[in-house]
CSV table of C-alpha atoms in Angstrom, one decimal:
chain,number,residue,atom,x,y,z
A,228,MET,CA,-12.2,0.1,7.5
A,229,PRO,CA,-13.6,1.9,4.9
A,230,GLN,CA,-16.4,1.2,3.4
A,231,LEU,CA,-17.6,0.8,-0.6
A,232,LYS,CA,-20.5,1.6,-2.2
A,233,ALA,CA,-23.2,-0.5,-3.2
A,234,THR,CA,-24.0,0.4,-6.6
A,235,TYR,CA,-21.0,2.5,-9.1
A,236,PRO,CA,-21.5,4.7,-12.5
A,237,LEU,CA,-19.1,4.2,-15.5
A,238,TYR,CA,-17.3,7.7,-16.6
A,239,LEU,CA,-19.3,8.6,-20.5
A,240,ASN,CA,-17.8,11.7,-21.2
A,241,ASN,CA,-16.7,12.6,-18.1
A,242,LYS,CA,-19.5,13.0,-16.0
A,243,PRO,CA,-21.2,9.9,-14.3
A,244,VAL,CA,-24.0,7.6,-16.0
A,245,GLN,CA,-25.6,4.6,-14.0
A,246,PRO,CA,-27.6,3.2,-17.2
A,247,ASN,CA,-27.5,-0.4,-15.6
A,248,THR,CA,-25.8,-2.4,-12.1
A,249,ASP,CA,-25.4,-5.8,-13.9
A,250,LEU,CA,-22.1,-5.9,-13.1
A,251,ALA,CA,-21.5,-7.4,-10.2
A,252,VAL,CA,-18.1,-7.6,-8.3
A,253,THR,CA,-16.9,-10.2,-6.1
A,254,ASP,CA,-14.4,-10.3,-3.1
A,255,LYS,CA,-11.9,-12.8,-4.2
A,256,TYR,CA,-11.6,-14.0,-0.3
A,257,THR,CA,-15.4,-14.6,1.1
A,258,GLY,CA,-16.7,-15.2,-2.9
A,259,GLU,CA,-19.9,-13.2,-2.0
A,260,VAL,CA,-20.8,-10.0,-4.1
A,261,ALA,CA,-19.6,-6.5,-2.9
A,262,PHE,CA,-20.4,-4.2,-5.3
A,263,ARG,CA,-22.3,-3.8,-9.1
A,264,THR,CA,-21.4,-1.4,-11.5
A,265,ALA,CA,-23.0,0.0,-14.6
A,266,LEU,CA,-21.9,-2.6,-18.3
A,267,ALA,CA,-21.1,-1.0,-20.8
A,268,THR,CA,-23.3,-1.5,-23.8
A,269,PRO,CA,-22.5,-0.9,-27.5
A,270,ASP,CA,-24.9,2.6,-27.7
A,271,VAL,CA,-22.2,3.7,-24.7
A,272,ILE,CA,-19.0,2.6,-26.2
A,273,GLU,CA,-20.0,4.5,-29.4
A,274,GLU,CA,-20.9,7.9,-28.2
A,275,ALA,CA,-17.6,7.2,-25.9
A,276,ILE,CA,-15.7,6.9,-28.7
A,277,ALA,CA,-17.6,9.9,-30.9
A,278,GLY,CA,-17.1,12.2,-27.8
A,279,ALA,CA,-13.4,11.1,-27.6
A,280,VAL,CA,-12.4,11.9,-30.8
A,281,ARG,CA,-14.4,15.2,-30.5
A,282,ALA,CA,-12.0,16.5,-28.0
A,283,ALA,CA,-9.5,15.6,-29.8
A,284,GLU,CA,-8.4,19.3,-30.7
A,285,PRO,CA,-9.6,21.3,-26.9
A,286,MET,CA,-7.2,19.0,-25.6
A,287,ALA,CA,-4.4,19.1,-27.4
A,288,ARG,CA,-4.9,23.3,-26.9
A,289,LEU,CA,-5.2,22.3,-23.6
A,290,ALA,CA,-2.1,24.3,-22.3
A,291,SER,CA,1.1,22.6,-20.1
A,292,TYR,CA,0.3,23.9,-17.2
A,293,GLU,CA,-3.6,22.8,-17.7
A,294,LYS,CA,-2.7,19.7,-18.2
A,295,GLN,CA,-0.1,19.9,-15.0
A,296,GLY,CA,-3.2,20.9,-12.6
A,297,VAL,CA,-5.7,18.8,-13.6
A,298,LEU,CA,-2.1,15.4,-12.4
A,299,MET,CA,-1.2,17.3,-9.4
A,300,HIS,CA,-5.2,17.4,-8.5
A,301,CYS,CA,-5.1,13.0,-9.0
A,302,VAL,CA,-2.6,13.6,-7.2
A,303,ALA,CA,-3.7,15.2,-3.9
A,304,ARG,CA,-7.1,14.0,-4.0
A,305,PHE,CA,-5.2,10.0,-4.7
A,306,LYS,CA,-2.9,10.3,-1.3
A,307,GLU,CA,-7.0,12.0,0.8
A,308,ARG,CA,-8.6,8.9,-0.2
A,309,PHE,CA,-5.5,6.3,0.1
A,310,ASP,CA,-7.1,4.3,2.3
A,311,GLU,CA,-10.5,3.9,0.6
A,312,LEU,CA,-8.2,2.9,-2.9
A,313,ALA,CA,-6.0,0.4,-1.1
A,314,TYR,CA,-9.2,-0.9,0.5
A,315,ALA,CA,-10.9,-1.2,-2.6
A,316,LEU,CA,-8.3,-3.4,-4.8
A,317,CYS,CA,-7.9,-5.2,-1.3
A,318,VAL,CA,-11.7,-6.4,-2.4
A,319,GLU,CA,-11.8,-6.8,-5.5
A,320,ALA,CA,-8.6,-8.1,-6.5
A,321,GLY,CA,-8.1,-9.7,-2.9
A,322,LYS,CA,-4.5,-8.2,-3.1
A,323,PRO,CA,-2.2,-8.6,0.6
A,324,ILE,CA,-3.7,-4.3,2.7
A,325,LYS,CA,-0.1,-4.3,2.3
A,326,ASP,CA,0.6,-5.1,-1.1
A,327,ALA,CA,-2.3,-2.8,-2.1
A,328,GLU,CA,-1.1,0.2,0.0
A,329,GLY,CA,2.1,-0.3,-2.2
A,330,GLU,CA,0.4,-0.5,-5.1
A,331,VAL,CA,-1.7,2.6,-4.0
A,332,THR,CA,1.7,5.1,-3.8
A,333,ARG,CA,2.3,3.4,-7.1
A,334,LEU,CA,-0.5,5.3,-8.3
A,335,ILE,CA,0.0,8.6,-6.9
A,336,ASP,CA,3.7,7.8,-8.2
A,337,THR,CA,3.0,7.6,-11.6
A,338,PHE,CA,0.6,10.0,-12.0
A,339,ARG,CA,3.3,12.7,-10.5
A,340,ILE,CA,5.8,12.4,-12.6
A,341,ALA,CA,3.2,12.9,-15.1
A,342,ALA,CA,2.3,16.3,-13.8
A,343,GLU,CA,5.9,16.7,-13.8
A,344,GLU,CA,7.0,15.2,-17.5
A,345,SER,CA,4.1,17.3,-18.5
A,346,VAL,CA,5.7,20.7,-18.6
A,347,ARG,CA,9.0,19.1,-20.6
A,348,ASN,CA,7.3,17.4,-23.7
A,349,TYR,CA,10.6,19.5,-25.9
A,350,GLY,CA,11.6,19.4,-29.5
A,351,GLU,CA,14.0,19.7,-31.7
A,352,VAL,CA,15.6,22.5,-33.4
A,353,GLN,CA,17.4,20.9,-36.5
A,354,PRO,CA,20.2,21.4,-39.0
A,355,LEU,CA,19.1,20.4,-42.8
A,356,ASP,CA,22.2,21.9,-44.4
A,357,ILE,CA,23.9,18.9,-44.5
A,358,SER,CA,25.0,19.2,-48.5
A,359,ALA,CA,24.9,21.9,-50.6
A,360,ARG,CA,21.2,22.5,-51.6
A,361,ALA,CA,20.5,22.6,-48.4
A,362,LYS,CA,21.8,24.8,-48.2
A,363,GLY,CA,19.7,27.9,-46.3
A,364,TYR,CA,17.6,25.9,-44.9
A,365,MET,CA,17.0,24.7,-41.1
A,366,GLY,CA,13.9,22.3,-39.4
A,367,MET,CA,12.4,21.9,-36.0
A,368,TRP,CA,10.3,19.2,-35.0
A,369,LYS,CA,7.8,19.4,-32.0
A,370,ARG,CA,5.8,16.2,-30.6
A,371,VAL,CA,1.5,16.8,-31.2
A,372,PRO,CA,-0.6,14.3,-29.3
A,373,ILE,CA,-1.7,11.1,-31.6
A,374,GLY,CA,-5.9,11.6,-31.2
A,375,PRO,CA,-7.7,9.7,-29.4
A,376,CYS,CA,-6.1,6.0,-27.3
A,377,SER,CA,-7.8,3.6,-26.0
A,378,PHE,CA,-6.9,1.3,-23.5
A,379,ILE,CA,-7.3,-2.3,-22.4
A,380,SER,CA,-6.1,-2.7,-18.8
A,381,PRO,CA,-5.9,-6.1,-16.8
A,382,PHE,CA,-7.1,-7.5,-13.2
A,383,ASN,CA,-3.5,-7.5,-11.4
A,384,PHE,CA,-2.7,-4.6,-11.0
A,385,PRO,CA,-5.7,-2.4,-11.7
A,386,LEU,CA,-5.0,0.7,-10.4
A,387,ASN,CA,-1.0,1.3,-11.1
A,388,LEU,CA,-1.0,0.0,-14.9
A,389,ALA,CA,-4.7,2.0,-15.7
A,390,ALA,CA,-2.7,5.1,-14.3
A,391,HIS,CA,0.1,4.4,-16.7
A,392,LYS,CA,-2.5,4.6,-19.3
A,393,ILE,CA,-4.1,7.2,-18.0
A,394,ALA,CA,-1.6,9.6,-17.1
A,395,PRO,CA,0.4,9.9,-19.9
A,396,ALA,CA,-2.2,10.6,-22.0
A,397,ILE,CA,-3.5,13.8,-19.6
A,398,ALA,CA,0.5,14.9,-19.9
A,399,VAL,CA,0.1,14.5,-24.1
A,400,GLY,CA,-3.3,15.8,-24.7
A,401,CYS,CA,-5.0,12.5,-25.9
A,402,PRO,CA,-8.7,12.0,-25.3
A,403,PHE,CA,-9.4,8.3,-24.1
A,404,VAL,CA,-11.3,5.3,-24.0
A,405,MET,CA,-11.0,2.6,-21.0
A,406,LYS,CA,-12.0,-0.2,-20.6
A,407,PRO,CA,-11.0,-2.1,-16.5
A,408,ALA,CA,-10.8,-5.8,-16.6
A,409,SER,CA,-14.2,-7.1,-15.6
A,410,LYS,CA,-13.1,-8.5,-12.0
A,411,THR,CA,-11.5,-5.5,-11.0
A,412,PRO,CA,-12.7,-2.0,-12.1
A,413,LEU,CA,-12.8,-0.2,-9.7
A,414,GLY,CA,-10.3,1.5,-8.9
A,415,ALA,CA,-10.3,2.9,-12.5
A,416,ILE,CA,-14.0,3.9,-11.7
A,417,ILE,CA,-12.5,6.1,-8.6
A,418,MET,CA,-9.7,7.4,-11.2
A,419,GLY,CA,-12.9,8.8,-13.3
A,420,GLU,CA,-14.3,10.2,-10.2
A,421,VAL,CA,-11.1,12.2,-9.3
A,422,LEU,CA,-11.3,13.0,-12.8
A,423,ALA,CA,-14.5,14.4,-13.2
A,424,GLU,CA,-13.9,16.8,-11.1
A,425,CYS,CA,-11.7,18.8,-13.1
A,426,ASP,CA,-14.0,21.3,-15.0
A,427,VAL,CA,-10.5,22.3,-17.3
A,428,LEU,CA,-10.8,19.1,-18.8
A,429,PRO,CA,-13.5,19.1,-22.6
A,430,GLU,CA,-16.4,17.0,-22.2
A,431,GLY,CA,-14.5,13.6,-24.2
A,432,ALA,CA,-11.6,13.8,-22.9
A,433,PHE,CA,-12.3,10.4,-20.7
A,434,SER,CA,-14.7,7.6,-20.3
A,435,ILE,CA,-14.1,4.7,-18.2
A,436,LEU,CA,-16.1,1.9,-19.3
A,437,PRO,CA,-16.5,-1.1,-18.1
A,438,ALA,CA,-17.5,-4.1,-20.7
A,439,SER,CA,-17.9,-7.6,-21.6
A,440,ARG,CA,-15.3,-8.9,-24.5
A,441,ASP,CA,-17.5,-8.6,-26.5
A,442,GLY,CA,-18.0,-5.1,-26.3
A,443,ALA,CA,-14.4,-4.8,-26.6
A,444,ASP,CA,-14.1,-5.4,-30.5
A,445,MET,CA,-15.0,-1.7,-30.2
A,446,PHE,CA,-12.4,-0.2,-28.4
A,447,THR,CA,-9.8,-2.6,-30.8
A,448,GLN,CA,-11.5,-2.0,-34.0
A,449,ASP,CA,-12.5,1.6,-34.7
A,450,GLU,CA,-10.7,3.4,-37.3
A,451,ARG,CA,-11.2,7.3,-35.0
A,452,LEU,CA,-9.3,5.2,-32.4
A,453,LYS,CA,-6.0,6.0,-32.7
A,454,LEU,CA,-3.7,4.2,-30.4
A,455,LEU,CA,-4.8,1.1,-28.8
A,456,SER,CA,-2.0,0.1,-25.3
A,457,PHE,CA,-3.1,-3.4,-24.3
A,458,THR,CA,-1.9,-4.6,-20.6
A,459,GLY,CA,-2.9,-8.6,-20.2
A,460,SER,CA,-1.8,-12.5,-21.5
A,461,PRO,CA,-0.6,-13.0,-24.8
A,462,GLY,CA,-2.5,-14.5,-26.6
A,463,VAL,CA,-5.9,-11.9,-26.5
A,464,GLY,CA,-2.7,-9.4,-27.0
A,465,TRP,CA,-1.9,-10.6,-30.4
A,466,ASP,CA,-5.2,-11.8,-31.3
A,467,LEU,CA,-6.2,-7.9,-31.1
A,468,LYS,CA,-3.2,-6.7,-32.4
A,469,ALA,CA,-4.4,-8.5,-35.5
A,470,LYS,CA,-8.1,-7.3,-35.5
A,471,ALA,CA,-6.8,-3.2,-35.0
A,472,GLY,CA,-6.4,-2.1,-38.4
A,473,LYS,CA,-3.8,1.1,-39.0
A,474,LYS,CA,-3.4,2.5,-35.8
A,475,LYS,CA,0.0,2.4,-33.1
A,476,VAL,CA,-0.6,-1.3,-30.8
A,477,VAL,CA,1.3,-0.7,-27.1
A,478,LEU,CA,1.6,-4.0,-26.2
A,479,GLU,CA,2.0,-5.5,-22.3
A,480,LEU,CA,1.9,-8.8,-22.6
A,481,GLY,CA,3.2,-11.9,-19.9
A,482,GLY,CA,6.5,-14.1,-19.2
A,483,ASN,CA,8.3,-16.5,-17.1
A,484,ALA,CA,10.9,-14.0,-16.2
A,485,ALA,CA,13.4,-15.8,-14.6
A,486,VAL,CA,16.7,-15.3,-11.7
A,487,ILE,CA,20.0,-16.4,-11.9
A,488,ILE,CA,21.3,-17.0,-8.4
A,489,ASP,CA,25.6,-16.8,-8.9
A,490,LYS,CA,28.3,-18.7,-7.1
A,491,ASP,CA,28.8,-15.2,-5.4
A,492,ALA,CA,25.6,-14.2,-4.7
A,493,ASP,CA,24.4,-12.7,-0.8
A,494,LEU,CA,21.9,-16.0,0.0
A,495,ALA,CA,20.3,-14.0,2.4
A,496,ASP,CA,19.8,-11.4,0.8
A,497,ALA,CA,18.3,-12.8,-2.6
A,498,LEU,CA,15.9,-15.4,-0.1
A,499,GLU,CA,14.3,-12.0,1.1
A,500,ARG,CA,14.2,-10.9,-2.8
A,501,VAL,CA,13.2,-14.0,-4.1
A,502,ILE,CA,10.4,-15.1,-2.4
A,503,PHE,CA,9.4,-11.8,-2.7
A,504,GLY,CA,9.0,-11.8,-6.5
A,505,ALA,CA,8.4,-14.6,-6.8
A,506,PHE,CA,4.8,-15.0,-4.3
A,507,TYR,CA,4.4,-10.9,-3.4
A,508,GLN,CA,0.1,-10.9,-4.7
A,509,SER,CA,-0.2,-14.5,-5.0
A,510,GLY,CA,2.2,-14.6,-7.9
A,511,GLN,CA,-0.3,-12.5,-9.8
A,512,SER,CA,2.3,-10.4,-11.9
A,513,CYS,CA,3.9,-11.0,-14.9
A,514,ILE,CA,7.9,-10.2,-14.9
A,515,GLY,CA,6.8,-12.6,-11.1
A,516,VAL,CA,10.0,-14.8,-10.9
A,517,GLN,CA,9.1,-18.3,-12.1
A,518,ARG,CA,12.2,-20.1,-13.2
A,519,ILE,CA,15.6,-19.8,-10.7
A,520,LEU,CA,18.6,-20.8,-12.1
A,521,ILE,CA,21.1,-21.7,-9.0
A,522,HIS,CA,24.3,-22.4,-9.2
A,523,ASP,CA,25.7,-26.0,-8.9
A,524,GLN,CA,28.1,-24.5,-6.4
A,525,VAL,CA,25.0,-22.8,-3.9
A,526,TYR,CA,22.5,-24.5,-5.0
A,527,ASP,CA,21.7,-27.2,-2.2
A,528,ALA,CA,22.2,-24.1,0.6
A,529,PHE,CA,20.2,-21.6,-1.3
A,530,LYS,CA,18.0,-24.3,-1.7
A,531,ALA,CA,16.5,-25.4,1.4
A,532,MET,CA,16.4,-21.8,2.2
A,533,LEU,CA,13.5,-21.1,0.3
A,534,VAL,CA,11.8,-23.9,0.9
A,535,ALA,CA,11.9,-22.9,4.6
A,536,LYS,CA,10.9,-19.8,3.7
A,537,ALA,CA,8.1,-20.5,1.5
A,538,LYS,CA,6.6,-22.3,4.4
A,539,THR,CA,6.1,-19.8,7.1
A,540,LEU,CA,4.8,-17.4,4.3
A,541,VAL,CA,1.0,-16.6,6.0
A,542,ALA,CA,-2.0,-17.2,4.0
A,543,GLY,CA,-5.7,-15.8,4.6
A,544,ASP,CA,-7.6,-13.0,4.4
A,545,PRO,CA,-6.1,-10.6,3.0
A,546,LYS,CA,-7.2,-7.9,4.9
A,547,ASP,CA,-5.6,-9.4,7.5
A,548,ARG,CA,-2.0,-7.3,8.1
A,549,ASP,CA,-0.1,-10.3,8.3
A,550,THR,CA,-1.3,-12.0,5.2
A,551,PHE,CA,1.1,-12.6,2.9
A,552,ILE,CA,-0.4,-14.9,0.5
A,553,GLY,CA,-4.4,-14.1,-0.7
A,554,PRO,CA,-6.9,-15.5,-3.2
A,555,MET,CA,-5.7,-16.1,-6.3
A,556,ILE,CA,-8.4,-14.0,-9.2
A,557,SER,CA,-10.8,-16.4,-9.2
A,558,ASP,CA,-10.9,-21.0,-8.8
A,559,GLY,CA,-11.1,-21.0,-12.1
A,560,GLU,CA,-7.1,-19.6,-12.6
A,561,ALA,CA,-6.0,-21.3,-9.7
A,562,LYS,CA,-7.4,-24.8,-10.3
A,563,ARG,CA,-5.6,-24.3,-14.0
A,564,LEU,CA,-2.5,-23.6,-12.0
A,565,LYS,CA,-2.9,-26.8,-9.4
A,566,GLY,CA,-3.2,-28.6,-12.6
A,567,TRP,CA,-0.5,-27.9,-13.8
A,568,ILE,CA,1.9,-28.0,-10.5
A,569,ASP,CA,0.1,-32.2,-10.6
A,570,GLU,CA,0.6,-32.3,-14.7
A,571,ALA,CA,4.7,-31.7,-13.6
A,572,VAL,CA,4.9,-34.1,-10.6
A,573,GLU,CA,3.7,-36.5,-12.8
A,574,ALA,CA,6.1,-36.4,-14.9
A,575,GLY,CA,8.7,-36.2,-13.1
A,576,ALA,CA,9.3,-32.6,-11.2
A,577,THR,CA,9.9,-32.8,-7.4
A,578,LEU,CA,7.4,-31.3,-5.6
A,579,LEU,CA,9.5,-29.4,-2.6
A,580,CYS,CA,6.8,-27.4,-0.7
A,581,GLY,CA,3.1,-26.2,-1.0
A,582,GLY,CA,1.3,-27.5,-4.4
A,583,GLY,CA,-2.2,-27.1,-2.0
A,584,LEU,CA,-5.7,-25.4,-2.8
A,585,SER,CA,-8.3,-24.3,-0.4
A,586,ARG,CA,-11.7,-22.9,-1.1
A,587,GLY,CA,-11.2,-22.5,-4.1
A,588,ASN,CA,-9.3,-20.3,-5.2
A,589,MET,CA,-6.0,-20.3,-2.2
A,590,LEU,CA,-2.9,-22.1,-3.5
A,591,GLU,CA,0.0,-22.7,-1.2
A,592,ALA,CA,3.4,-21.1,-2.5
A,593,THR,CA,4.9,-24.2,-4.1
A,594,LEU,CA,8.1,-24.9,-5.1
A,595,LEU,CA,9.7,-27.1,-7.8
A,596,GLU,CA,12.8,-28.8,-9.4
A,597,SER,CA,13.3,-31.5,-12.2
A,598,VAL,CA,10.8,-29.6,-14.1
A,599,PRO,CA,10.3,-31.0,-17.5
A,600,ASP,CA,11.9,-29.7,-20.5
A,601,ASP,CA,8.0,-29.1,-22.1
A,602,ALA,CA,5.8,-28.8,-19.0
A,603,LYS,CA,3.5,-26.2,-18.9
A,604,ALA,CA,5.3,-25.0,-15.9
A,605,LYS,CA,8.2,-24.4,-17.1
A,606,ASN,CA,7.3,-23.2,-20.8
A,607,GLU,CA,4.1,-20.7,-20.1
A,608,GLU,CA,3.2,-17.9,-17.8
A,609,ALA,CA,2.1,-19.4,-14.3
A,610,PHE,CA,0.7,-16.2,-13.2
A,611,GLY,CA,0.4,-17.6,-9.0
A,612,PRO,CA,2.6,-19.1,-6.8
A,613,LEU,CA,5.1,-21.3,-8.0
A,614,ALA,CA,8.5,-20.7,-9.6
A,615,ILE,CA,10.8,-24.1,-10.6
A,616,LEU,CA,14.5,-24.7,-9.6
A,617,GLN,CA,17.5,-24.9,-12.0
A,618,ARG,CA,20.6,-25.6,-11.6
A,619,PHE,CA,23.5,-24.2,-13.2
A,620,THR,CA,27.2,-24.6,-13.1
A,621,HIS,CA,28.7,-22.1,-16.1
A,622,PHE,CA,26.7,-19.0,-15.7
A,623,ASP,CA,26.8,-18.8,-20.1
A,624,ALA,CA,24.7,-22.1,-19.8
A,625,ALA,CA,22.4,-19.5,-17.6
A,626,LEU,CA,21.9,-16.8,-19.9
A,627,ASP,CA,21.3,-19.2,-23.0
A,628,GLU,CA,18.8,-21.2,-20.3
A,629,VAL,CA,17.2,-17.4,-19.8
A,630,ASN,CA,17.0,-17.1,-23.2
A,631,ASN,CA,15.4,-20.7,-23.7
A,632,SER,CA,11.7,-19.6,-23.7
A,633,LYS,CA,9.3,-17.6,-26.3
A,634,PHE,CA,8.7,-14.5,-23.4
A,635,GLY,CA,11.7,-11.8,-22.9
A,636,LEU,CA,10.1,-9.4,-20.3
A,637,GLN,CA,12.5,-8.9,-17.5
A,638,ALA,CA,15.3,-11.2,-16.3
A,639,GLY,CA,16.9,-10.3,-12.5
A,640,ILE,CA,20.5,-12.2,-11.4
A,641,PHE,CA,22.6,-11.8,-8.4
A,642,THR,CA,26.1,-11.5,-9.1
A,643,ARG,CA,29.3,-9.1,-7.7
A,644,ASP,CA,30.8,-10.1,-10.7
A,645,LEU,CA,31.0,-7.1,-13.4
A,646,PHE,CA,32.0,-8.9,-16.2
A,647,GLN,CA,29.1,-11.1,-15.9
A,648,MET,CA,26.6,-7.8,-15.4
A,649,PHE,CA,27.7,-6.5,-18.5
A,650,ASP,CA,27.2,-9.9,-20.1
A,651,ALA,CA,24.1,-9.9,-19.0
A,652,TRP,CA,22.9,-7.2,-20.1
A,653,ASP,CA,24.2,-7.7,-23.9
A,654,ARG,CA,22.7,-10.9,-24.4
A,655,LEU,CA,19.5,-11.1,-22.7
A,656,GLU,CA,16.8,-11.1,-24.9
A,657,VAL,CA,14.0,-9.3,-22.2
A,658,GLY,CA,12.8,-5.5,-22.2
A,659,GLY,CA,15.4,-5.6,-19.4
A,660,VAL,CA,18.1,-7.0,-16.5
A,661,VAL,CA,18.2,-6.0,-13.1
A,662,ILE,CA,21.6,-6.1,-11.2
A,663,ASN,CA,20.8,-8.0,-7.0
A,664,ASP,CA,17.5,-7.7,-7.2
A,665,VAL,CA,14.6,-9.9,-9.4
A,666,PRO,CA,12.3,-9.0,-12.2
A,667,SER,CA,9.7,-8.4,-10.2
A,668,TYR,CA,11.2,-4.7,-9.3
A,669,ARG,CA,10.3,-2.2,-11.6
A,670,VAL,CA,10.1,2.0,-10.8
A,671,ASP,CA,7.0,3.9,-12.4
A,672,ASN,CA,9.6,6.2,-14.8
A,673,MET,CA,11.7,3.3,-16.3
A,674,PRO,CA,11.3,2.0,-19.8
A,675,TYR,CA,9.3,-0.7,-19.2
A,676,GLY,CA,8.8,-3.6,-21.6
A,677,GLY,CA,9.2,-6.8,-23.2
A,678,VAL,CA,10.3,-8.1,-26.9
A,679,LYS,CA,9.1,-11.9,-28.3
A,680,ASP,CA,5.9,-12.8,-27.1
A,681,SER,CA,6.3,-10.7,-24.1
A,682,GLY,CA,4.7,-6.9,-26.3
A,683,LEU,CA,5.6,-4.2,-28.5
A,684,GLY,CA,6.1,-0.5,-27.0
A,685,ARG,CA,7.4,0.7,-23.9
A,686,GLU,CA,6.0,1.4,-20.3
A,687,GLY,CA,6.6,5.0,-17.8
A,688,VAL,CA,5.5,8.0,-18.3
A,689,ARG,CA,8.2,9.4,-21.0
A,690,PHE,CA,8.9,6.3,-22.9
A,691,ALA,CA,4.2,6.5,-23.1
A,692,MET,CA,4.2,10.1,-23.7
A,693,GLU,CA,6.0,8.7,-26.8
A,694,ASP,CA,3.9,6.2,-28.4
A,695,MET,CA,0.7,8.7,-27.4
A,696,SER,CA,2.6,11.5,-29.9
A,697,GLU,CA,4.0,11.7,-33.1
A,698,ILE,CA,6.7,14.2,-34.3
A,699,ARG,CA,5.5,17.2,-37.0
A,700,ASN,CA,8.2,18.9,-39.4
A,701,LEU,CA,8.1,22.4,-40.0
A,702,VAL,CA,10.7,23.5,-42.9
A,703,VAL,CA,12.1,26.7,-43.1
A,704,ARG,CA,14.0,27.9,-45.9
A,705,ARG,CA,16.5,31.3,-45.1
A,706,THR,CA,17.0,32.9,-48.7
């Protein structure tokens, strides 16, 4: 396997800087320190923001082919460093190696999509002569970069969720400062290392700055930054929005996603997808399957299939290619979710399988049924290997139950009924409806994001590019 370095720098105004080695990052399976990185102090963050401001004009003037060249350079280098990137994910995030390889593939896809979109930043010619007073007038509009951007990315997809901020910013021509999650900073640092190879980027085009939560205030509140894009927990996200001032804010937050298994579903197919959606990377996904709504006619059969399959999932060292369930990100997070499971059982829920905690952060794949309506396991975001089973009789009632949540990110439905598919698309209060697959499914060029407490705005390269742009009109009077 590839070897990680003992220390890594931060990236300040396109350059590696090693002011300290204050951030110790652990191997999430062994608990041992795997490497150390520099931690950005307030003076470093200030210098990075000032650099992004200076870089705004030269970034905006980059030709489309130059931005595309940067992005295609990243695609090529990420392919060359594929094994290193996957191994880094496996260590710092505790992500099973097969899942880690899948995320590197998505990183490459996201930069490739951005490279394609970088030369498609279209505007429009618009007729203005809609009445007599506008006779002889015509209009045009184009998109221009919004300016310096601030990005804060989470621990669970350290590569791809950072890529969904970085790649569109380069495609549009926006300089940025990024704070990666302190538990998993290495993926973003490697991206900085690759970007630093691109001489066409003006100084200040990017800074990758691991920082403490206190230091993150500067990423949020500084008025020189024109957009804040945050992916993380709802509590933190809405608090940051309240502090963000006049800047545009994009939030990709949490969920407790539901999947409906209707009576006409292909149960064998649904089984494989639901098991994946509930337990891949130990359930640490904001669109992970948490609520499984099963039609009464197939409930008992599908429950038996789910429990039997969940019990076969291999848990252990994420570096082992047979491992499906790896560690959660920390002992504290595993203990929290274990507490929610125990509370639900004490309140009357039935434990169908799992529930055990070992090694501090290895929580078993867990299925519950008859969970009380007020239980945290049902209402809050589990963000771990837990799913709950619920029975329904009428499809309309199942749709109502999906909507019975403060979250609204994505929902999945296994059905062959075309009319029910369109009813779900019309009625479900979510950002995306996925038919015959789990809500955990995402392709990196699609619009992605939620409603209600799940966030504001949309990711997906083209849609993020729109958020990072503003429209500039041109009105011409033709006399």
